[in-house]
Amino acid sequence: MRAPLLLPARARIAVVVSVACAAALAGCSGGGGGSAPSATRSTASPSAAGALITIKDFAFHPATLTVAPGTKVTVINKDGTTHTVTATGTKAFDTGEVKSGQTVTFRAPARPGSYPYICTIHPTMHGSLTVR
C-alpha cells in the first residue's frame, strides 16, 4: 500500500481556492437554475413564456419589467411575510395577498403603457410594469 501524498501548505491552499473558484464560476454559467438578479433596477424583455417577479428582502426583482400585452406574469414571494403586487392609479392588476412561499399569476393589461405598482401592505415597496 502506498503512503498518501502530502502537499505543502501552499499547495493545499491553492487546491482549495481553485475548487472554490470553479464552484463559484459554475454557479454563474448562465445555465439556469440561479436566482433572479439582485439589482434593484433591471429590465426583463417580453417573452412568450411569461414573466417573473420575485419578492425578496422587501423588494420586487426586477423592479422594472417590460412585457407584451396580456402576458402571464408570475409572482413568487420569497420573503417571510405577506405582500401584494397592486397597480397604483388605474388598479389595472392586483394579486391580492401573496403569502410567504406562495406563487400567484396575473395577466398584464392589454393596453400598452406604464403601470407603477406597490405592495399595499408595505407601500415603500415600488415596481413598474411596462406593457409594449
mmCIF file of C-alpha atoms in Angstrom:
data_model
loop_
_atom_site.group_PDB
_atom_site.id
_atom_site.type_symbol
_atom_site.label_atom_id
_atom_site.label_comp_id
_atom_site.label_asym_id
_atom_site.label_seq_id
_atom_site.Cartn_x
_atom_site.Cartn_y
_atom_site.Cartn_z
ATOM 1 C CA MET A 1 0.000 0.000 0.000
ATOM 2 C CA ARG A 2 1.277 3.447 -0.925
ATOM 3 C CA ALA A 3 1.582 6.247 1.582
ATOM 4 C CA PRO A 4 -0.787 9.185 0.894
ATOM 5 C CA LEU A 5 0.682 12.126 -0.960
ATOM 6 C CA LEU A 6 1.006 15.089 1.384
ATOM 7 C CA LEU A 7 1.068 18.503 -0.214
ATOM 8 C CA PRO A 8 2.847 21.503 1.284
ATOM 9 C CA ALA A 9 0.524 24.021 2.949
ATOM 10 C CA ARG A 10 0.718 26.455 -0.002
ATOM 11 C CA ALA A 11 -0.275 23.748 -2.467
ATOM 12 C CA ARG A 12 -3.218 22.667 -0.287
ATOM 13 C CA ILE A 13 -4.437 26.275 -0.117
ATOM 14 C CA ALA A 14 -4.102 26.635 -3.892
ATOM 15 C CA VAL A 15 -6.187 23.490 -4.418
ATOM 16 C CA VAL A 16 -8.911 24.703 -2.037
ATOM 17 C CA VAL A 17 -9.016 28.144 -3.673
ATOM 18 C CA SER A 18 -9.122 26.594 -7.169
ATOM 19 C CA VAL A 19 -12.014 24.326 -6.231
ATOM 20 C CA ALA A 20 -13.915 27.212 -4.606
ATOM 21 C CA CYS A 21 -13.409 29.420 -7.665
ATOM 22 C CA ALA A 22 -14.531 26.666 -10.024
ATOM 23 C CA ALA A 23 -17.684 26.125 -7.947
ATOM 24 C CA ALA A 24 -18.451 29.857 -7.922
ATOM 25 C CA LEU A 25 -17.944 30.156 -11.677
ATOM 26 C CA ALA A 26 -20.175 27.156 -12.317
ATOM 27 C CA GLY A 27 -22.971 28.978 -10.498
ATOM 28 C CA CYS A 28 -22.576 31.923 -12.893
ATOM 29 C CA SER A 29 -22.551 29.854 -16.079
ATOM 30 C CA GLY A 30 -25.937 31.095 -17.275
ATOM 31 C CA GLY A 31 -27.205 27.540 -17.408
ATOM 32 C CA GLY A 32 -30.326 28.467 -15.447
ATOM 33 C CA GLY A 33 -31.356 27.390 -12.026
ATOM 34 C CA GLY A 34 -29.963 30.539 -10.462
ATOM 35 C CA SER A 35 -31.909 33.216 -8.687
ATOM 36 C CA ALA A 36 -33.274 36.389 -10.152
ATOM 37 C CA PRO A 37 -30.870 39.346 -10.424
ATOM 38 C CA SER A 38 -30.479 41.203 -7.163
ATOM 39 C CA ALA A 39 -30.168 44.602 -8.843
ATOM 40 C CA THR A 40 -32.977 46.940 -7.845
ATOM 41 C CA ARG A 41 -33.278 48.435 -11.335
ATOM 42 C CA SER A 42 -33.217 45.796 -14.057
ATOM 43 C CA THR A 43 -35.428 45.270 -17.068
ATOM 44 C CA ALA A 44 -36.676 41.981 -18.473
ATOM 45 C CA SER A 45 -37.720 41.669 -22.110
ATOM 46 C CA PRO A 46 -41.119 40.496 -23.325
ATOM 47 C CA SER A 47 -41.391 36.725 -23.534
ATOM 48 C CA ALA A 48 -43.978 34.382 -24.980
ATOM 49 C CA ALA A 49 -43.487 32.078 -21.991
ATOM 50 C CA GLY A 50 -44.391 34.767 -19.477
ATOM 51 C CA ALA A 51 -42.572 36.950 -16.993
ATOM 52 C CA LEU A 52 -41.468 36.627 -13.386
ATOM 53 C CA ILE A 53 -41.479 38.989 -10.413
ATOM 54 C CA THR A 54 -39.750 37.705 -7.303
ATOM 55 C CA ILE A 55 -40.400 39.341 -3.943
ATOM 56 C CA LYS A 56 -37.362 39.087 -1.687
ATOM 57 C CA ASP A 57 -35.865 41.295 1.031
ATOM 58 C CA PHE A 58 -38.899 43.608 0.861
ATOM 59 C CA ALA A 59 -38.234 44.444 -2.807
ATOM 60 C CA PHE A 60 -39.538 43.454 -6.230
ATOM 61 C CA HIS A 61 -36.992 41.783 -8.515
ATOM 62 C CA PRO A 62 -36.746 43.051 -11.167
ATOM 63 C CA ALA A 63 -38.056 46.434 -10.095
ATOM 64 C CA THR A 64 -38.797 47.327 -13.718
ATOM 65 C CA LEU A 65 -40.343 44.746 -16.034
ATOM 66 C CA THR A 66 -41.359 45.108 -19.700
ATOM 67 C CA VAL A 67 -43.869 42.672 -21.211
ATOM 68 C CA ALA A 68 -46.206 42.300 -24.172
ATOM 69 C CA PRO A 69 -49.928 42.999 -23.680
ATOM 70 C CA GLY A 70 -51.720 40.130 -21.934
ATOM 71 C CA THR A 71 -48.514 38.386 -20.842
ATOM 72 C CA LYS A 72 -48.878 35.983 -17.931
ATOM 73 C CA VAL A 73 -46.860 37.398 -15.028
ATOM 74 C CA THR A 74 -45.873 35.025 -12.227
ATOM 75 C CA VAL A 75 -45.163 36.411 -8.755
ATOM 76 C CA ILE A 76 -43.139 34.380 -6.240
ATOM 77 C CA ASN A 77 -42.952 35.562 -2.625
ATOM 78 C CA LYS A 78 -39.595 34.518 -1.141
ATOM 79 C CA ASP A 79 -39.979 36.763 1.914
ATOM 80 C CA GLY A 80 -41.135 35.598 5.316
ATOM 81 C CA THR A 81 -44.198 37.847 5.248
ATOM 82 C CA THR A 82 -47.260 38.517 3.080
ATOM 83 C CA HIS A 83 -47.073 41.067 0.218
ATOM 84 C CA THR A 84 -49.190 42.280 -2.709
ATOM 85 C CA VAL A 85 -48.433 43.420 -6.256
ATOM 86 C CA THR A 86 -51.019 46.145 -6.806
ATOM 87 C CA ALA A 87 -51.089 48.655 -9.665
ATOM 88 C CA THR A 88 -51.460 52.228 -8.470
ATOM 89 C CA GLY A 89 -53.806 54.718 -10.105
ATOM 90 C CA THR A 90 -55.837 52.635 -12.551
ATOM 91 C CA LYS A 91 -55.663 49.446 -10.422
ATOM 92 C CA ALA A 92 -55.059 47.540 -13.686
ATOM 93 C CA PHE A 93 -53.909 44.487 -11.697
ATOM 94 C CA ASP A 94 -53.837 43.311 -8.099
ATOM 95 C CA THR A 95 -52.564 39.943 -6.895
ATOM 96 C CA GLY A 96 -54.301 40.233 -3.554
ATOM 97 C CA GLU A 97 -52.310 38.865 -0.630
ATOM 98 C CA VAL A 98 -49.377 36.668 -1.624
ATOM 99 C CA LYS A 99 -48.326 34.719 1.454
ATOM 100 C CA SER A 100 -44.737 33.676 2.206
ATOM 101 C CA GLY A 101 -43.655 30.912 -0.190
ATOM 102 C CA GLN A 102 -46.751 31.346 -2.366
ATOM 103 C CA THR A 103 -46.794 31.776 -6.160
ATOM 104 C CA VAL A 104 -49.592 33.626 -7.972
ATOM 105 C CA THR A 105 -50.127 34.798 -11.558
ATOM 106 C CA PHE A 106 -51.907 37.663 -13.264
ATOM 107 C CA ARG A 107 -52.255 38.908 -16.837
ATOM 108 C CA ALA A 108 -50.564 42.139 -17.884
ATOM 109 C CA PRO A 109 -53.002 44.784 -19.085
ATOM 110 C CA ALA A 110 -53.971 44.673 -22.771
ATOM 111 C CA ARG A 111 -53.350 48.405 -23.199
ATOM 112 C CA PRO A 112 -49.695 49.495 -23.709
ATOM 113 C CA GLY A 113 -48.354 51.867 -21.100
ATOM 114 C CA SER A 114 -46.503 52.172 -17.822
ATOM 115 C CA TYR A 115 -48.122 50.673 -14.740
ATOM 116 C CA PRO A 116 -46.427 51.544 -11.446
ATOM 117 C CA TYR A 117 -47.225 49.147 -8.613
ATOM 118 C CA ILE A 118 -46.689 48.813 -4.873
ATOM 119 C CA CYS A 119 -47.191 46.366 -2.051
ATOM 120 C CA THR A 120 -50.288 47.713 -0.296
ATOM 121 C CA ILE A 121 -49.094 46.170 2.986
ATOM 122 C CA HIS A 122 -45.618 47.753 2.664
ATOM 123 C CA PRO A 123 -46.137 50.881 0.479
ATOM 124 C CA THR A 124 -42.404 51.662 0.415
ATOM 125 C CA MET A 125 -42.029 48.690 -1.965
ATOM 126 C CA HIS A 126 -42.274 50.001 -5.559
ATOM 127 C CA GLY A 127 -42.066 48.491 -9.019
ATOM 128 C CA SER A 128 -43.096 49.285 -12.570
ATOM 129 C CA LEU A 129 -44.645 47.136 -15.289
ATOM 130 C CA THR A 130 -44.324 48.486 -18.829
ATOM 131 C CA VAL A 131 -46.603 46.991 -21.474
ATOM 132 C CA ARG A 132 -45.398 47.354 -25.088
#
